[in-house]
CSV table of C-alpha atoms in Angstrom, one decimal:
chain,number,residue,atom,x,y,z
A,242,UNK,CA,134.8,76.1,54.3
A,243,UNK,CA,134.8,73.6,57.1
A,244,UNK,CA,131.9,71.6,55.7
A,245,UNK,CA,133.6,71.6,52.3
A,246,UNK,CA,136.7,70.1,53.9
A,247,UNK,CA,134.7,67.3,55.4
A,248,UNK,CA,133.4,66.3,51.9
A,249,UNK,CA,136.7,66.6,50.1
A,250,UNK,CA,138.9,63.6,49.6
A,251,UNK,CA,141.7,63.3,52.1
A,252,UNK,CA,144.5,64.4,49.8
A,253,UNK,CA,142.7,67.5,48.6
A,254,UNK,CA,141.7,68.7,52.1
A,255,UNK,CA,145.1,68.1,53.6
A,256,UNK,CA,147.2,69.7,50.9
A,257,UNK,CA,145.4,73.0,51.1
A,258,UNK,CA,144.9,73.5,54.8
A,259,UNK,CA,147.0,71.1,56.8
A,260,UNK,CA,150.6,71.7,55.7
A,261,UNK,CA,150.6,75.3,56.7
A,262,UNK,CA,149.5,74.4,60.2
A,263,UNK,CA,151.7,71.4,60.7
A,264,UNK,CA,154.9,73.3,60.3
A,265,UNK,CA,154.1,75.4,63.4
A,266,UNK,CA,153.1,72.5,65.7
A,267,UNK,CA,155.4,70.0,67.3
A,268,UNK,CA,153.2,68.1,69.7
A,269,UNK,CA,150.6,65.5,68.8
A,270,UNK,CA,148.1,63.9,71.2
A,271,UNK,CA,147.3,60.3,70.4
A,272,UNK,CA,144.5,58.4,71.9
A,273,UNK,CA,142.6,55.2,71.3
A,274,UNK,CA,139.0,54.2,71.9
A,275,UNK,CA,136.9,51.1,71.3
A,276,UNK,CA,133.6,51.3,69.5
A,277,UNK,CA,130.9,49.4,71.2
A,278,UNK,CA,127.2,49.4,72.1
A,279,UNK,CA,126.4,51.4,68.9
A,280,UNK,CA,122.7,51.5,68.2
A,281,UNK,CA,121.8,49.7,65.0
A,282,UNK,CA,125.3,48.1,64.6
A,283,UNK,CA,125.3,44.5,63.4
A,284,UNK,CA,127.8,41.8,63.8
A,285,UNK,CA,128.9,42.7,67.4
A,286,UNK,CA,131.5,40.4,69.0
A,287,UNK,CA,129.8,40.7,72.4
A,288,UNK,CA,129.6,37.3,74.0
A,289,UNK,CA,132.0,35.6,71.6
A,290,UNK,CA,135.1,33.9,72.8
A,291,UNK,CA,138.0,35.3,70.9
A,292,UNK,CA,141.4,33.9,70.5
A,293,UNK,CA,144.6,35.3,71.9
A,294,UNK,CA,145.7,36.5,68.5
A,295,UNK,CA,149.2,37.4,69.9
A,296,UNK,CA,150.7,37.5,66.4
A,297,UNK,CA,147.6,38.6,64.5
A,298,UNK,CA,147.7,41.3,61.8
A,299,UNK,CA,145.0,43.8,61.2
A,300,UNK,CA,143.6,45.7,58.2
A,301,UNK,CA,144.1,49.4,58.7
A,302,UNK,CA,143.0,52.5,56.9
A,303,UNK,CA,145.3,55.4,57.8
A,304,UNK,CA,143.9,58.9,57.5
A,305,UNK,CA,140.3,57.9,57.1
A,306,UNK,CA,139.8,61.5,58.2
A,307,UNK,CA,142.4,64.2,58.6
A,308,UNK,CA,143.3,65.7,62.0
A,309,UNK,CA,141.5,63.2,64.4
A,310,UNK,CA,141.4,59.7,66.0
A,311,UNK,CA,138.1,58.7,67.7
A,312,UNK,CA,135.5,56.1,68.4
A,313,UNK,CA,131.8,56.3,67.9
A,314,UNK,CA,130.4,55.7,71.4
A,315,UNK,CA,132.7,58.4,72.9
A,316,UNK,CA,133.2,60.7,70.0
A,317,UNK,CA,131.8,63.5,72.1
A,318,UNK,CA,134.8,63.2,74.5
A,319,UNK,CA,137.1,63.5,71.6
A,320,UNK,CA,135.5,66.8,70.7
A,321,UNK,CA,135.9,68.0,74.3
A,322,UNK,CA,139.6,67.2,74.1
A,323,UNK,CA,140.1,68.9,70.8
A,324,UNK,CA,138.3,72.0,72.1
A,325,UNK,CA,140.9,72.3,74.9
A,326,UNK,CA,144.0,70.9,73.1
A,327,UNK,CA,143.7,73.1,69.9
A,328,UNK,CA,146.5,71.3,68.2
A,329,UNK,CA,147.0,68.1,66.1
A,330,UNK,CA,145.4,64.9,67.4
A,331,UNK,CA,146.1,61.5,65.9
A,332,UNK,CA,143.3,59.0,66.8
A,333,UNK,CA,143.2,55.2,66.2
A,334,UNK,CA,139.7,53.8,66.1
A,335,UNK,CA,138.8,50.1,66.6
A,336,UNK,CA,136.2,49.1,64.0
A,337,UNK,CA,134.1,46.0,64.6
A,338,UNK,CA,131.7,46.4,61.6
A,339,UNK,CA,131.3,48.7,58.7
A,340,UNK,CA,128.1,50.4,60.1
A,341,UNK,CA,130.3,52.2,62.6
A,342,UNK,CA,132.2,54.0,59.8
A,343,UNK,CA,129.2,55.9,58.7
A,344,UNK,CA,128.4,56.8,62.3
A,345,UNK,CA,131.9,58.2,62.7
A,346,UNK,CA,131.5,60.4,59.6
A,347,UNK,CA,128.2,61.7,60.7
A,348,UNK,CA,129.4,62.6,64.1
A,349,UNK,CA,132.6,64.3,62.9
A,350,UNK,CA,130.6,66.9,61.1
A,351,UNK,CA,129.2,68.2,64.4
A,352,UNK,CA,132.5,69.4,65.8
A,353,UNK,CA,134.6,72.3,64.4
A,354,UNK,CA,137.6,71.4,66.6
A,355,UNK,CA,137.5,67.8,65.3
A,356,UNK,CA,137.5,68.9,61.7
A,357,UNK,CA,140.4,71.3,62.3
A,358,UNK,CA,142.7,69.3,64.5
A,359,UNK,CA,142.0,65.5,64.3
A,360,UNK,CA,143.3,62.7,62.0
A,361,UNK,CA,141.3,59.4,62.2
A,362,UNK,CA,143.0,56.1,61.4
A,363,UNK,CA,140.8,52.9,61.4
A,364,UNK,CA,141.9,49.5,62.7
A,365,UNK,CA,139.5,46.7,61.7
A,366,UNK,CA,138.8,43.9,64.2
A,367,UNK,CA,140.4,40.5,63.4
A,368,UNK,CA,138.8,38.0,65.9
A,369,UNK,CA,141.2,38.9,68.7
A,370,UNK,CA,141.0,40.5,72.1
A,371,UNK,CA,141.2,44.2,72.3
A,372,UNK,CA,144.5,45.2,70.5
A,373,UNK,CA,145.4,48.1,72.7
A,374,UNK,CA,149.0,48.4,71.7
A,375,UNK,CA,148.3,48.0,68.0
A,376,UNK,CA,146.0,51.0,68.2
A,377,UNK,CA,148.6,53.0,70.1
A,378,UNK,CA,151.2,52.2,67.4
A,379,UNK,CA,148.8,53.1,64.6
A,380,UNK,CA,148.1,56.5,66.1
A,381,UNK,CA,151.8,57.2,66.8
A,382,UNK,CA,152.9,56.0,63.3
A,383,UNK,CA,150.7,58.5,61.6
A,384,UNK,CA,151.2,61.4,64.0
A,385,UNK,CA,152.7,64.2,61.9
A,386,UNK,CA,154.7,65.7,64.7
A,387,UNK,CA,158.1,64.9,66.2
A,388,UNK,CA,156.7,64.8,69.8
A,389,UNK,CA,153.7,62.9,71.0
A,390,UNK,CA,151.5,62.8,74.1
A,391,UNK,CA,149.8,59.4,74.3
A,392,UNK,CA,146.5,59.4,76.3
A,393,UNK,CA,143.0,58.0,75.9
A,394,UNK,CA,139.8,59.9,75.2
A,395,UNK,CA,138.5,59.9,78.7
A,396,UNK,CA,141.1,62.5,79.7
A,397,UNK,CA,140.5,66.2,79.4
A,398,UNK,CA,143.5,68.7,79.4
A,399,UNK,CA,143.6,72.2,80.7
A,400,UNK,CA,143.4,74.7,78.0
A,401,UNK,CA,147.0,75.8,78.4
A,402,UNK,CA,148.5,72.3,78.3
A,403,UNK,CA,149.8,72.4,74.7
A,404,UNK,CA,151.4,75.8,75.1
A,405,UNK,CA,153.1,74.8,78.4
A,406,UNK,CA,154.5,71.6,76.9
A,407,UNK,CA,155.9,73.4,73.9
A,408,UNK,CA,157.8,75.7,76.1
A,409,UNK,CA,159.9,72.7,77.3
A,410,UNK,CA,160.2,70.5,74.2
A,411,UNK,CA,162.1,73.1,72.1
A,412,UNK,CA,164.8,73.2,74.8
A,413,UNK,CA,165.7,69.5,74.6
A,414,UNK,CA,168.9,68.8,72.6
A,415,UNK,CA,168.4,66.4,69.7
A,416,UNK,CA,170.8,63.8,71.2
A,417,UNK,CA,169.1,63.9,74.7
A,418,UNK,CA,166.6,61.2,75.6
A,419,UNK,CA,164.0,63.1,77.6
A,420,UNK,CA,160.4,62.3,78.3
A,421,UNK,CA,158.1,64.8,80.1
A,422,UNK,CA,155.7,63.5,82.7
A,423,UNK,CA,152.2,64.8,82.7
A,424,UNK,CA,150.7,64.1,86.1
A,425,UNK,CA,147.3,62.5,85.8
A,426,UNK,CA,144.2,62.8,88.0
A,427,UNK,CA,140.6,61.4,88.0
A,428,UNK,CA,137.3,63.1,88.8
A,429,UNK,CA,133.6,62.6,88.5
A,430,UNK,CA,133.0,66.3,88.2
A,431,UNK,CA,131.2,67.7,85.2
A,432,UNK,CA,133.7,68.6,82.5
A,433,UNK,CA,132.8,72.3,82.8
A,434,UNK,CA,133.9,72.2,86.5
A,435,UNK,CA,137.3,70.6,85.8
A,436,UNK,CA,139.8,73.5,86.4
A,437,UNK,CA,142.1,75.0,83.9
A,438,UNK,CA,144.1,76.8,86.6
A,439,UNK,CA,146.5,74.9,88.9
A,440,UNK,CA,145.4,76.8,92.0
A,441,UNK,CA,141.8,75.8,91.3
A,442,UNK,CA,142.9,72.3,90.7
A,443,UNK,CA,144.6,72.1,94.1
A,444,UNK,CA,141.4,73.4,95.7
A,445,UNK,CA,139.5,70.5,94.2
A,446,UNK,CA,142.2,68.0,95.2
A,447,UNK,CA,141.9,69.3,98.8
A,448,UNK,CA,138.1,68.6,98.6
A,449,UNK,CA,138.9,65.2,97.1
A,450,UNK,CA,136.7,65.9,94.1
A,451,UNK,CA,139.8,65.4,92.0
A,452,UNK,CA,142.3,62.7,93.0
A,453,UNK,CA,145.7,61.4,91.7
A,454,UNK,CA,145.3,58.5,89.2
A,455,UNK,CA,145.3,55.0,90.7
A,456,UNK,CA,147.4,55.7,93.7
A,457,UNK,CA,145.3,53.2,95.8
A,458,UNK,CA,144.8,50.7,92.9
A,459,UNK,CA,148.4,50.5,91.7
A,460,UNK,CA,150.6,52.5,94.1
A,461,UNK,CA,153.8,51.9,92.1
A,462,UNK,CA,152.3,52.9,88.8
A,463,UNK,CA,152.3,56.6,89.5
A,464,UNK,CA,154.1,57.4,92.8
A,465,UNK,CA,157.5,58.2,91.2
A,466,UNK,CA,155.7,61.3,89.9
A,467,UNK,CA,155.7,62.5,93.5
A,468,UNK,CA,152.3,64.2,93.7
A,469,UNK,CA,153.1,65.8,97.1
A,470,UNK,CA,156.0,67.6,95.6
A,471,UNK,CA,154.1,68.5,92.4
A,472,UNK,CA,151.4,70.3,94.4
A,473,UNK,CA,154.0,72.9,95.6
A,474,UNK,CA,156.6,72.8,92.9
A,475,UNK,CA,157.1,75.5,90.4
A,476,UNK,CA,160.2,74.1,88.6
A,477,UNK,CA,160.7,70.9,86.7
A,478,UNK,CA,162.1,67.9,88.5
A,479,UNK,CA,163.2,64.4,87.6
A,480,UNK,CA,161.1,61.3,88.5
A,481,UNK,CA,163.2,58.3,89.5
A,482,UNK,CA,161.9,55.4,87.4
A,483,UNK,CA,161.0,52.1,89.1
A,484,UNK,CA,159.4,49.0,87.5
A,485,UNK,CA,155.7,49.4,86.7
A,486,UNK,CA,155.8,53.2,86.6
A,487,UNK,CA,153.5,54.1,83.8
A,488,UNK,CA,153.0,57.9,83.6
A,489,UNK,CA,151.5,59.8,80.7
A,490,UNK,CA,154.5,61.0,78.7
A,491,UNK,CA,155.5,63.5,76.1
A,492,UNK,CA,158.5,62.3,74.0
A,493,UNK,CA,160.0,62.2,70.6
A,494,UNK,CA,158.4,59.4,68.8
A,495,UNK,CA,161.5,58.5,66.9
A,496,UNK,CA,163.4,57.8,70.1
A,497,UNK,CA,161.1,55.2,71.6
A,498,UNK,CA,160.4,51.6,70.4
A,499,UNK,CA,156.9,50.7,69.3
A,500,UNK,CA,154.5,49.2,71.9
A,501,UNK,CA,154.7,45.4,72.0
A,502,UNK,CA,151.6,44.3,70.0
A,503,UNK,CA,151.6,40.8,71.5
A,504,UNK,CA,150.0,42.5,74.5
A,505,UNK,CA,146.2,42.5,74.1
A,506,UNK,CA,143.5,43.0,76.6
A,507,UNK,CA,144.6,43.6,80.1
A,508,UNK,CA,148.1,43.9,81.6
A,509,UNK,CA,151.5,45.4,81.2
A,510,UNK,CA,150.8,47.0,77.9
A,511,UNK,CA,152.0,50.4,79.0
A,512,UNK,CA,154.4,49.4,81.8
A,513,UNK,CA,156.6,47.4,79.4
A,514,UNK,CA,156.9,50.4,77.0
A,515,UNK,CA,158.0,52.8,79.7
A,516,UNK,CA,160.5,50.2,81.1
A,517,UNK,CA,162.0,50.0,77.6
A,518,UNK,CA,162.5,53.8,77.6
A,519,UNK,CA,164.1,53.7,81.0
A,520,UNK,CA,166.5,50.9,80.0
A,521,UNK,CA,167.4,52.9,76.8
A,522,UNK,CA,168.4,55.8,79.0
A,523,UNK,CA,165.5,58.2,79.1
A,524,UNK,CA,165.2,60.6,81.9
A,525,UNK,CA,161.6,61.4,83.1
A,526,UNK,CA,161.0,65.1,83.8
A,527,UNK,CA,157.9,66.1,85.6
A,528,UNK,CA,156.2,69.3,84.4
A,529,UNK,CA,154.8,71.3,87.4
A,530,UNK,CA,152.3,73.4,85.3
A,531,UNK,CA,150.9,70.5,83.2
A,532,UNK,CA,148.3,67.9,84.1
A,533,UNK,CA,145.4,65.9,82.7
A,534,UNK,CA,142.1,64.8,84.3
A,535,UNK,CA,140.4,61.5,83.7
A,536,UNK,CA,136.6,61.9,83.5
A,537,UNK,CA,135.3,58.9,85.3
A,538,UNK,CA,132.5,56.8,83.8
A,539,UNK,CA,131.0,53.4,84.6
A,540,UNK,CA,133.5,50.6,84.1
A,541,UNK,CA,132.9,48.3,81.2
A,542,UNK,CA,134.4,44.9,80.7
A,543,UNK,CA,136.6,44.8,77.6
A,544,UNK,CA,135.3,42.5,74.9
A,545,UNK,CA,137.1,39.6,73.6
A,546,UNK,CA,138.6,37.9,76.6
A,547,UNK,CA,139.2,34.2,76.2
A,548,UNK,CA,141.3,32.4,78.8
A,549,UNK,CA,139.8,31.3,82.1
A,550,UNK,CA,142.0,33.6,84.1
A,551,UNK,CA,140.9,36.6,82.0
A,552,UNK,CA,137.3,35.8,82.1
A,553,UNK,CA,137.5,35.6,85.9
A,554,UNK,CA,139.4,38.9,86.1
A,555,UNK,CA,136.8,40.6,84.0
A,556,UNK,CA,134.0,39.0,85.9
A,557,UNK,CA,135.4,40.1,89.2
A,558,UNK,CA,135.8,43.7,88.0
A,559,UNK,CA,132.3,43.8,86.6
A,560,UNK,CA,130.8,42.5,89.8
A,561,UNK,CA,133.0,44.6,92.1
A,562,UNK,CA,134.6,41.7,93.8
A,563,UNK,CA,137.7,41.9,95.9
A,564,UNK,CA,141.3,41.3,95.4
A,565,UNK,CA,141.0,37.8,96.8
A,566,UNK,CA,140.4,36.1,93.4
A,567,UNK,CA,143.8,36.6,92.0
A,568,UNK,CA,145.4,35.7,95.3
A,569,UNK,CA,143.9,32.3,94.9
A,570,UNK,CA,145.4,31.6,91.6
A,571,UNK,CA,148.1,29.0,91.5
A,572,UNK,CA,151.5,29.7,89.8
A,573,UNK,CA,150.4,27.4,87.0
A,574,UNK,CA,147.3,29.5,86.4
A,575,UNK,CA,149.4,32.7,86.5
A,576,UNK,CA,151.7,31.3,83.8
A,577,UNK,CA,148.7,30.8,81.6
A,578,UNK,CA,147.8,34.5,81.9
A,579,UNK,CA,149.4,35.6,78.6
A,580,UNK,CA,150.1,39.2,79.4
A,581,UNK,CA,152.2,38.1,82.4
A,582,UNK,CA,153.9,35.5,80.2
A,583,UNK,CA,154.8,38.0,77.6
A,584,UNK,CA,156.1,40.7,79.9
A,585,UNK,CA,158.3,38.0,81.6
A,586,UNK,CA,159.9,37.6,78.1
A,587,UNK,CA,160.0,41.4,77.4
A,588,UNK,CA,161.9,42.4,80.4
A,589,UNK,CA,165.1,40.3,79.8
A,590,UNK,CA,164.8,40.8,76.0
A,591,UNK,CA,164.8,44.6,76.5
A,592,UNK,CA,167.8,44.5,78.7
A,593,UNK,CA,169.7,42.3,76.3
A,594,UNK,CA,169.0,44.5,73.3
A,595,UNK,CA,170.3,47.5,75.2
A,596,UNK,CA,173.5,45.8,76.2
A,597,UNK,CA,172.7,44.7,79.8
A,598,UNK,CA,172.8,41.2,81.3
A,599,UNK,CA,169.2,39.9,81.1
A,600,UNK,CA,169.5,38.8,84.7
A,601,UNK,CA,170.7,42.1,86.0
A,602,UNK,CA,168.2,44.0,88.1
A,603,UNK,CA,168.1,47.6,86.9
A,604,UNK,CA,164.9,49.2,88.3
A,605,UNK,CA,163.5,46.7,90.8
A,606,UNK,CA,162.0,44.6,88.0
A,607,UNK,CA,161.7,40.8,88.5
A,608,UNK,CA,164.3,38.5,87.0
A,609,UNK,CA,162.8,35.8,84.7
A,610,UNK,CA,162.8,33.2,87.5
A,611,UNK,CA,161.0,35.6,89.9
A,612,UNK,CA,158.6,36.9,87.3
A,613,UNK,CA,155.9,34.3,88.0
A,614,UNK,CA,156.1,34.5,91.8
A,615,UNK,CA,153.2,35.6,93.9
A,616,UNK,CA,155.2,38.6,95.1
A,617,UNK,CA,155.3,40.0,91.5
A,618,UNK,CA,151.6,39.2,91.0
A,619,UNK,CA,150.5,40.7,94.3
A,620,UNK,CA,152.3,44.0,93.6
A,621,UNK,CA,151.9,44.4,89.9
A,622,UNK,CA,148.7,42.6,88.9
A,623,UNK,CA,146.4,42.3,91.8
A,624,UNK,CA,146.6,46.0,92.7
A,625,UNK,CA,146.3,46.9,89.0
A,626,UNK,CA,142.9,45.4,88.5
A,627,UNK,CA,141.4,45.3,92.0
A,628,UNK,CA,141.5,47.5,95.1
A,629,UNK,CA,139.6,50.7,95.9
A,630,UNK,CA,138.8,52.1,92.6
A,631,UNK,CA,138.9,49.1,90.1
A,632,UNK,CA,140.7,50.1,87.0
């Protein structure tokens, strides 16, 4: 039956099997992956200088396959996630050439969980840098659930995560803007050794085989989650939002604005989205029995960088250089870094749209005149891409 479903056209497979399931499920996990280094693939963009493409549009193919969103080179991790999640997943896949599509179809057939729970939506490359937010929006747009949890395919959830989240979402009144924070960790452990039980997780944290995400790299990106409290807490608690906080969130997709698709490649792509939610009035509630673990892997430089600053950032990361490079950039060079330029526009725009004075400081974010200062760079860019662990 599963194999028949793989071969059936999308509408036939979905009408007979999906609709019964969807009515019972209200959480969707969305994640995004880039396809690269595929054996036998032609037309790779590796080494090419790609334009900014801030306003570029992309050809998409929603529901290439029902119930999953994945990329070829890390499809296996998608299957691992689906095995644990056991609920709908909406996956946006970045396609650089048509040979990758056949590879996706072949690999999908190898996972029962993928065939049952994953929808795949394709986004075709259009001579730009990596369109991270376009992929996020594609996966969210086609998620067939009210609530979404956005994460990438390098994370693995505990087997009880879906059940534990649902216990909280159904209690949220429709007129209440609540986003649930899922604390995130990182580990180089084999996936079979990543705990499903919190007590076992805490033992690994004590041994430092599992650590909180990016606390040394970008302290402000996750510290509002208050990991020290989370270790001991049994009840939900509210995280106090401050600028650059970027937790992994569960929220009603209809309540949040889309990710800003001008942001491509590195920088502020997720921070700016969470800032918009905070300005809109969301409260961020940490779930003590929920978490996800990033499965570490060798860092790869994203393809498609173009500007001098970005090329140098990627080069520094690839060569494990220190934070000193960005510290040497002049203010003129920083203003050329397009992600910084865009977020310096997003912050006042977001406040104005929500009825605030664009120059009013709400969450320790910089005003427009302070946005390009070295203080803002040092705290929010340098730590983001350099430091102990290199993002």
